Coordinates of C-alpha atoms in Angstrom, one line a residue:
Chain A
M870 CA 0.0 0.0 0.0
D871 CA 1.1 3.5 -0.7
R872 CA 2.5 5.7 2.0
I873 CA -0.2 8.1 3.1
R874 CA 1.3 11.5 3.5
R875 CA -1.7 13.3 5.2
Y876 CA -3.9 12.2 8.0
P877 CA -2.2 8.8 8.6
E878 CA -4.8 8.0 11.2
L879 CA -7.3 7.6 8.5
A880 CA -5.5 5.2 6.2
S881 CA -5.5 1.4 6.4
G882 CA -3.0 -1.1 5.1
H883 CA -5.4 -4.0 5.5
R884 CA -6.6 -5.6 2.3
A885 CA -9.8 -6.6 4.2
D886 CA -10.6 -2.9 4.7
L887 CA -10.2 -2.2 1.0
D888 CA -12.5 -5.1 0.1
A889 CA -15.1 -3.9 2.7
V890 CA -15.1 -0.4 1.1
L891 CA -15.2 -1.7 -2.5
D892 CA -18.0 -4.2 -1.6
A893 CA -20.2 -1.6 0.0
A894 CA -20.6 0.6 -3.0
A895 CA -22.0 0.1 -6.5
V896 CA -20.6 3.1 -8.4
G897 CA -17.2 4.6 -8.7
T898 CA -15.2 7.0 -10.8
L899 CA -12.7 5.7 -13.4
A900 CA -9.9 8.1 -14.3
T901 CA -7.3 7.9 -16.9
V902 CA -5.1 10.2 -19.1
V903 CA -6.2 10.9 -22.7
D904 CA -3.9 13.1 -24.8
G905 CA -2.2 14.2 -21.6
M906 CA -5.5 15.4 -20.0
P907 CA -7.4 13.9 -17.1
W908 CA -10.5 11.9 -18.2
V909 CA -13.1 10.6 -15.8
V910 CA -16.3 8.7 -16.0
P911 CA -18.7 7.2 -13.4
M912 CA -19.1 3.5 -13.7
L913 CA -21.0 0.7 -12.0
Y914 CA -18.5 -2.0 -10.8
A915 CA -18.1 -5.2 -8.8
R916 CA -15.2 -6.7 -7.0
D917 CA -14.3 -10.2 -8.2
G918 CA -11.6 -11.4 -5.8
D919 CA -8.4 -9.6 -6.7
R920 CA -9.9 -7.5 -9.5
I921 CA -12.5 -4.9 -10.1
V922 CA -14.9 -5.7 -13.0
L923 CA -16.3 -2.9 -15.1
H924 CA -18.3 -2.8 -18.3
G925 CA -19.2 -0.3 -21.0
S926 CA -20.3 0.0 -24.5
T927 CA -17.9 -1.2 -27.2
G928 CA -18.8 2.0 -29.0
A929 CA -17.3 4.2 -26.4
G930 CA -13.9 5.4 -27.7
A931 CA -12.3 6.5 -24.5
L932 CA -13.3 3.3 -22.8
R933 CA -11.6 1.3 -25.5
H934 CA -8.4 3.3 -24.9
V935 CA -8.6 2.4 -21.2
A936 CA -9.4 -1.2 -21.9
A937 CA -6.3 -1.3 -24.1
G938 CA -4.1 -0.9 -21.0
A939 CA -3.8 2.8 -20.3
P940 CA -2.8 3.5 -16.7
S941 CA -6.0 4.1 -14.7
A942 CA -7.2 4.9 -11.2
F943 CA -10.6 3.8 -9.9
S944 CA -12.1 5.7 -7.0
V945 CA -14.9 4.9 -4.7
T946 CA -16.3 7.2 -2.0
M947 CA -19.2 6.9 0.4
L948 CA -20.2 9.9 2.5
D949 CA -21.2 8.4 5.9
G950 CA -21.8 11.5 8.1
I951 CA -21.5 15.2 8.6
V952 CA -19.0 16.0 11.3
V953 CA -20.1 19.1 13.1
A954 CA -17.3 20.6 15.3
D955 CA -17.0 23.6 17.5
T956 CA -15.3 25.4 14.6
L957 CA -15.7 25.5 10.8
F958 CA -12.0 24.4 10.6
D959 CA -12.6 21.2 12.4
S960 CA -15.9 20.3 10.8
T961 CA -15.6 17.6 8.2
A962 CA -17.2 14.4 7.0
N963 CA -17.1 10.8 7.9
Y964 CA -16.5 8.7 4.9
R965 CA -15.1 5.6 3.3
S966 CA -12.9 5.8 0.2
A967 CA -10.7 3.6 -1.9
V968 CA -8.5 4.2 -4.9
V969 CA -7.1 1.3 -7.0
R970 CA -4.5 2.1 -9.5
G971 CA -3.4 -0.1 -12.4
C972 CA -3.9 -1.0 -16.0
L973 CA -7.3 -2.2 -17.2
T974 CA -7.5 -5.2 -19.5
G975 CA -10.5 -6.1 -21.7
F976 CA -11.7 -9.6 -22.1
S977 CA -14.4 -11.6 -23.8
G978 CA -15.9 -15.0 -24.3
D979 CA -16.9 -17.2 -21.3
E980 CA -14.9 -14.9 -19.0
A981 CA -17.0 -12.0 -20.0
V982 CA -20.2 -14.0 -19.5
S983 CA -19.4 -14.8 -15.9
A984 CA -18.0 -11.3 -15.2
L985 CA -21.1 -9.6 -16.5
D986 CA -23.3 -12.0 -14.5
L987 CA -21.2 -11.1 -11.4
L988 CA -21.7 -7.4 -12.1
S989 CA -25.4 -7.8 -12.4
D990 CA -25.6 -9.8 -9.2
S991 CA -23.5 -7.3 -7.4
L992 CA -26.0 -4.6 -8.2
I993 CA -29.1 -6.8 -7.8
P994 CA -28.1 -9.9 -5.8
G995 CA -29.5 -13.1 -7.2
R996 CA -30.8 -11.5 -10.4
S997 CA -28.7 -13.6 -12.9
A998 CA -30.5 -16.7 -11.7
E999 CA -33.9 -15.2 -12.4
V1000 CA -33.5 -14.2 -16.1
R1001 CA -31.8 -15.6 -19.2
T1002 CA -28.1 -15.0 -19.6
N1003 CA -26.8 -12.4 -22.1
L1004 CA -27.2 -13.1 -25.8
K1005 CA -24.3 -13.2 -28.2
K1006 CA -25.3 -9.8 -29.7
E1007 CA -25.5 -8.3 -26.2
L1008 CA -22.1 -9.6 -25.3
A1009 CA -20.7 -8.3 -28.6
A1010 CA -22.0 -4.8 -27.6
T1011 CA -20.5 -4.9 -24.2
L1012 CA -16.9 -4.1 -23.3
A1013 CA -16.0 -6.2 -20.2
M1014 CA -12.9 -4.9 -18.4
A1015 CA -11.0 -5.7 -15.2
L1016 CA -8.6 -3.7 -13.1
P1017 CA -6.3 -5.9 -11.0
I1018 CA -6.0 -5.2 -7.3
E1019 CA -2.2 -5.4 -6.7
P1020 CA -0.1 -4.9 -3.6
G1021 CA 1.2 -1.3 -3.4
C1022 CA -1.4 -0.1 -5.9
W1023 CA -4.3 0.8 -3.7
T1024 CA -5.3 3.2 -0.9
V1025 CA -8.1 3.0 1.5
K1026 CA -9.1 5.7 3.9
V1027 CA -11.9 5.7 6.5
R1028 CA -13.0 8.4 8.8
D1029 CA -15.6 7.2 11.4
A1030 CA -15.2 9.4 14.5
P1031 CA -16.6 12.3 16.4
P1032 CA -15.2 15.8 15.7
P1033 CA -11.8 16.6 17.1
A1034 CA -12.2 17.6 20.8
P1035 CA -12.0 21.4 21.2
S1036 CA -9.0 22.8 23.2
T1037 CA -11.5 24.8 25.3
D1038 CA -15.0 23.4 25.7
S1039 CA -17.5 26.0 24.5
G1040 CA -20.4 24.2 26.1
G1041 CA -22.0 24.0 22.7
W1042 CA -23.2 20.9 20.8
A1043 CA -20.8 19.0 18.6
G1044 CA -21.2 15.6 17.0
V1045 CA -22.0 13.7 13.9
V1046 CA -25.1 13.6 11.7
P1047 CA -25.0 10.1 10.2
L1048 CA -26.0 9.6 6.6
R1049 CA -27.1 6.4 5.0
T1050 CA -28.6 5.2 1.7
V1051 CA -32.0 3.5 1.8
A1052 CA -34.1 1.8 -0.8
G1053 CA -37.6 2.9 -1.3
E1054 CA -40.7 1.0 -2.5
P1055 CA -40.0 -0.6 -6.0
V1056 CA -41.7 1.3 -8.8
P1057 CA -43.0 -1.1 -11.6
A1058 CA -42.4 -0.1 -15.2
P1059 CA -45.4 1.3 -17.0
W1060 CA -46.1 -2.0 -19.0
V1061 CA -46.1 -4.3 -16.0
A1062 CA -49.5 -5.6 -15.2
G1063 CA -51.0 -4.5 -11.8
G1064 CA -50.5 -7.0 -9.1
T1065 CA -47.3 -8.5 -10.6
P1066 CA -45.1 -9.2 -7.6
P1067 CA -41.5 -8.0 -7.7
P1068 CA -39.0 -10.9 -8.0
E1069 CA -37.2 -12.2 -4.9
S1070 CA -34.0 -10.3 -5.9
V1071 CA -35.9 -7.0 -5.8
R1072 CA -37.6 -7.9 -2.5
Q1073 CA -34.2 -8.6 -1.0
L1074 CA -32.8 -5.4 -2.4
V1075 CA -35.4 -3.3 -0.6
L1076 CA -34.5 -5.0 2.7
M1077 CA -30.8 -4.4 2.4
Chain B
M407 CA -21.1 21.7 -23.6
D408 CA -19.2 18.8 -25.0
R409 CA -20.7 16.5 -27.6
I410 CA -21.9 13.4 -25.9
R411 CA -21.0 10.4 -28.0
R412 CA -22.9 7.7 -26.1
Y413 CA -26.4 7.6 -24.9
P414 CA -27.3 11.2 -26.1
E415 CA -30.7 10.9 -24.5
L416 CA -29.1 11.1 -21.1
A417 CA -27.0 14.2 -21.6
S418 CA -28.2 17.8 -21.0
G419 CA -26.8 21.0 -22.4
H420 CA -28.6 23.1 -19.8
R421 CA -26.4 24.9 -17.4
A422 CA -29.3 24.8 -14.8
D423 CA -29.2 21.0 -15.0
L424 CA -25.5 21.1 -14.2
D425 CA -26.0 23.4 -11.3
A426 CA -28.8 21.2 -9.9
V427 CA -26.6 18.1 -10.0
L428 CA -23.6 20.0 -8.4
D429 CA -25.8 21.5 -5.7
A430 CA -27.4 18.2 -4.7
A431 CA -24.1 16.5 -3.7
A432 CA -21.4 17.3 -1.2
V433 CA -18.5 15.1 -2.2
G434 CA -16.9 14.6 -5.6
T435 CA -13.7 13.2 -7.1
L436 CA -10.9 15.4 -8.3
A437 CA -8.7 14.0 -11.0
T438 CA -5.5 15.3 -12.5
V439 CA -2.3 14.1 -14.1
V440 CA 0.8 13.8 -12.0
D441 CA 4.0 12.6 -13.8
G442 CA 1.9 11.4 -16.7
M443 CA -0.3 9.2 -14.4
P444 CA -3.9 9.6 -13.4
W445 CA -4.3 10.9 -9.8
V446 CA -7.6 11.1 -8.0
V447 CA -8.8 12.2 -4.6
P448 CA -12.4 12.5 -3.1
M449 CA -13.1 16.0 -1.9
L450 CA -15.9 17.9 -0.3
Y451 CA -17.0 20.9 -2.5
A452 CA -19.5 23.6 -3.0
R453 CA -20.6 25.5 -6.1
D454 CA -20.1 29.2 -5.8
G455 CA -21.8 30.7 -8.9
D456 CA -19.6 29.9 -11.9
R457 CA -17.0 28.0 -9.9
I458 CA -16.5 25.0 -7.8
V459 CA -14.8 25.7 -4.4
L460 CA -12.6 23.0 -2.9
H461 CA -10.2 23.0 0.0
G462 CA -7.4 20.9 1.3
S463 CA -4.3 21.0 3.5
T464 CA -1.4 23.2 2.5
G465 CA 0.8 20.3 3.4
A466 CA -0.6 18.0 0.7
G467 CA 1.9 17.9 -2.2
A468 CA -0.3 16.7 -5.0
L469 CA -3.0 19.2 -4.1
R470 CA -0.5 22.1 -4.4
H471 CA 0.3 20.8 -7.8
V472 CA -3.3 20.9 -8.8
A473 CA -3.8 24.3 -7.2
A474 CA -0.9 25.6 -9.3
G475 CA -3.0 25.2 -12.4
A476 CA -2.7 21.6 -13.6
P477 CA -5.5 20.5 -15.9
S478 CA -8.2 18.8 -13.7
A479 CA -11.5 17.1 -13.9
F480 CA -14.0 17.2 -11.1
S481 CA -16.6 14.4 -11.1
V482 CA -19.8 14.1 -9.1
T483 CA -22.1 11.1 -9.2
M484 CA -25.3 10.2 -7.3
L485 CA -26.8 6.8 -7.6
D486 CA -30.6 7.3 -7.6
G487 CA -32.0 3.9 -8.3
I488 CA -31.4 0.4 -9.4
V489 CA -33.1 -0.2 -12.8
V490 CA -34.3 -3.8 -13.0
A491 CA -35.1 -4.9 -16.5
D492 CA -36.3 -8.1 -18.1
T493 CA -32.7 -8.9 -19.0
L494 CA -29.3 -8.4 -17.4
F495 CA -28.2 -6.4 -20.5
D496 CA -30.9 -3.8 -20.0
S497 CA -30.6 -3.5 -16.3
T498 CA -28.8 -0.4 -15.2
A499 CA -28.9 2.4 -12.7
N500 CA -30.7 5.7 -12.5
Y501 CA -28.1 8.4 -11.6
R502 CA -27.1 12.1 -11.9
S503 CA -23.5 12.9 -12.8
A504 CA -21.5 15.9 -13.7
V505 CA -17.9 16.4 -14.8
V506 CA -16.3 19.9 -14.9
R507 CA -13.0 20.3 -16.6
G508 CA -10.5 23.1 -16.2
C509 CA -7.5 24.4 -14.3
L510 CA -7.8 25.0 -10.6
T511 CA -6.5 28.2 -9.0
G512 CA -5.5 28.6 -5.4
F513 CA -6.4 31.8 -3.5
S514 CA -6.1 33.3 -0.1
G515 CA -7.0 36.3 2.0
D516 CA -10.6 37.6 2.3
E517 CA -11.6 35.5 -0.8
A518 CA -10.5 32.4 1.1
V519 CA -12.4 33.4 4.2
S520 CA -15.7 33.7 2.4
A521 CA -15.1 30.7 0.2
L522 CA -14.4 28.5 3.2
D523 CA -17.5 29.8 5.0
L524 CA -19.5 29.0 1.8
L525 CA -18.0 25.5 1.8
S526 CA -19.0 25.0 5.5
D527 CA -22.5 26.3 4.9
S528 CA -22.9 24.1 1.9
L529 CA -22.2 21.0 4.0
I530 CA -24.0 22.4 7.1
P531 CA -26.4 25.2 6.0
G532 CA -26.3 28.1 8.4
R533 CA -23.3 26.9 10.4
S534 CA -21.0 29.7 9.7
A535 CA -23.3 32.1 11.5
E536 CA -23.3 30.0 14.7
V537 CA -19.6 29.8 15.3
R538 CA -16.5 32.0 15.1
T539 CA -14.9 32.5 11.7
N540 CA -11.6 30.8 10.8
L541 CA -8.5 31.9 12.7
K542 CA -5.4 33.2 10.8
K543 CA -3.5 30.0 11.6
E544 CA -6.4 27.9 10.4
L545 CA -6.5 29.8 7.1
A546 CA -2.8 29.4 6.8
A547 CA -3.1 25.7 7.0
T548 CA -5.9 25.6 4.4
L549 CA -5.5 25.5 0.7
A550 CA -8.5 27.2 -0.9
M551 CA -9.0 26.4 -4.5
A552 CA -11.5 27.0 -7.3
L553 CA -12.3 25.3 -10.5
P554 CA -14.1 27.6 -13.0
I555 CA -17.3 26.4 -14.7
E556 CA -16.8 27.5 -18.3
P557 CA -18.9 26.9 -21.4
G558 CA -17.8 23.8 -23.3
C559 CA -15.9 22.4 -20.3
W560 CA -18.6 20.4 -18.5
T561 CA -20.8 17.5 -19.0
V562 CA -24.0 16.5 -17.2
K563 CA -25.8 13.3 -17.6
V564 CA -29.0 12.1 -15.9
R565 CA -30.9 8.9 -16.1
D566 CA -34.3 8.9 -14.4
A567 CA -36.5 6.4 -16.2
P568 CA -37.9 2.9 -16.1
P569 CA -36.0 0.1 -17.8
P570 CA -36.1 -0.1 -21.6
A571 CA -39.4 -1.8 -22.6
P572 CA -38.8 -5.4 -23.7
S573 CA -39.4 -6.4 -27.3
T574 CA -41.6 -9.2 -26.1
D575 CA -43.3 -8.9 -22.7
S576 CA -42.3 -11.7 -20.5
G577 CA -45.1 -11.0 -18.1
G578 CA -42.5 -10.6 -15.4
W579 CA -41.8 -7.6 -13.1
A580 CA -39.5 -4.9 -14.2
G581 CA -39.0 -1.5 -12.7
V582 CA -36.9 0.7 -10.5
V583 CA -35.8 0.4 -6.9
P584 CA -35.3 4.1 -5.9
L585 CA -32.4 4.9 -3.6
R586 CA -32.0 8.0 -1.4
T587 CA -29.7 9.3 1.2
V588 CA -31.2 10.1 4.6
A589 CA -29.8 11.7 7.8
G590 CA -30.1 9.8 11.0
E591 CA -30.4 11.1 14.6
P592 CA -27.5 13.4 15.4
V593 CA -24.9 11.7 17.7
P594 CA -23.3 14.1 20.2
A595 CA -19.5 14.0 20.7
P596 CA -18.4 12.2 23.9
W597 CA -17.6 15.5 25.8
V598 CA -20.9 17.2 25.1
A599 CA -23.0 17.5 28.3
G600 CA -26.2 15.4 28.2
G601 CA -29.3 17.5 27.3
T602 CA -27.3 20.0 25.2
P603 CA -29.5 20.7 22.2
P604 CA -28.1 20.4 18.7
P605 CA -27.9 23.9 17.0
E606 CA -30.5 25.0 14.5
S607 CA -28.1 24.1 11.6
V608 CA -28.0 20.5 12.7
R609 CA -31.8 20.3 13.3
Q610 CA -32.3 21.6 9.8
L611 CA -29.8 19.1 8.4
V612 CA -31.7 16.2 9.8
L613 CA -34.9 17.5 8.2
M614 CA -33.4 17.8 4.7

């Protein structure tokens, strides 16, 4: 793991902490360099052991550039709370964040089939068992990519704490307003017949 | 605004849509190029008219590089729902995302004082009026930066729709599981005396 220059109390060198952060989110930001300039795009992703699986359209030019091995950085951030201190200076946020650096590789065939199923099941656990698998023409339109998780090529930082204690207690309130993401009632598509129950995968998603 | 090559139905050329996305989130990902490699960091931010205000520690080397005018891209993404289609291929996410490209500039003095107040009030609306302003030593430790929002240098994409309609109706359920971020009960810091009421800013934050 990289040396963390700032706020070393927030960084972790434990791979399990990286995995926990990566597994808790569904969307991240992929960054690369195109013609010397920074290029970023939000992407759905899933962790598959020692790699991050991504997908995109085969028609997207910059993605093809990335899939061809350009150095990339994939960043995931979750805002977990607003940290309200005695002062503006000490007010901050609780968060979990991870950055994984490396070169993406594109892949196809059976490896792509299972990676895309994994990606779907990461977003909607159990969904791939409820519907048909991807058709050949769907696979042909999809760019499956993986970013390896290699030692020394990732950073994970977590802040999960009260505000810093003031040097002189003002007697005022300080603390944390926790934030969390919740799922609402599933909204059926317009063509779905009234009374059609959501599948088990969707019912489980709402309970998560 | 840039030409959007993929999924043009999702992109907007309206500056008001960009502002709405930027104003709805509190954390984004700043990307730049350091020694030819992509470099990313999550950052709290606020929109201040035609610029994005960021801050960091003056001790952070890469941030100083960015503040010195390196080309940057700032990316904001909110995941608004899981789109469950008849097929894995058509399943996706509803989201709002924005990317603003440009060169950051650092600033100090009175401009930094008001920008940092704005940043605090964006995270905790009304907070700057409840506490003292930043001290000189706090300002000296803080790198205030701004990324201009210029025509042709931003992209905003929103997906807020049901799944694509299937070519043949399977009779199964399809739809959207909406996601939203909610604030929980404020948690007082360990040294705060029992019964101390949270300030108005925190009470409002919980209601948002």
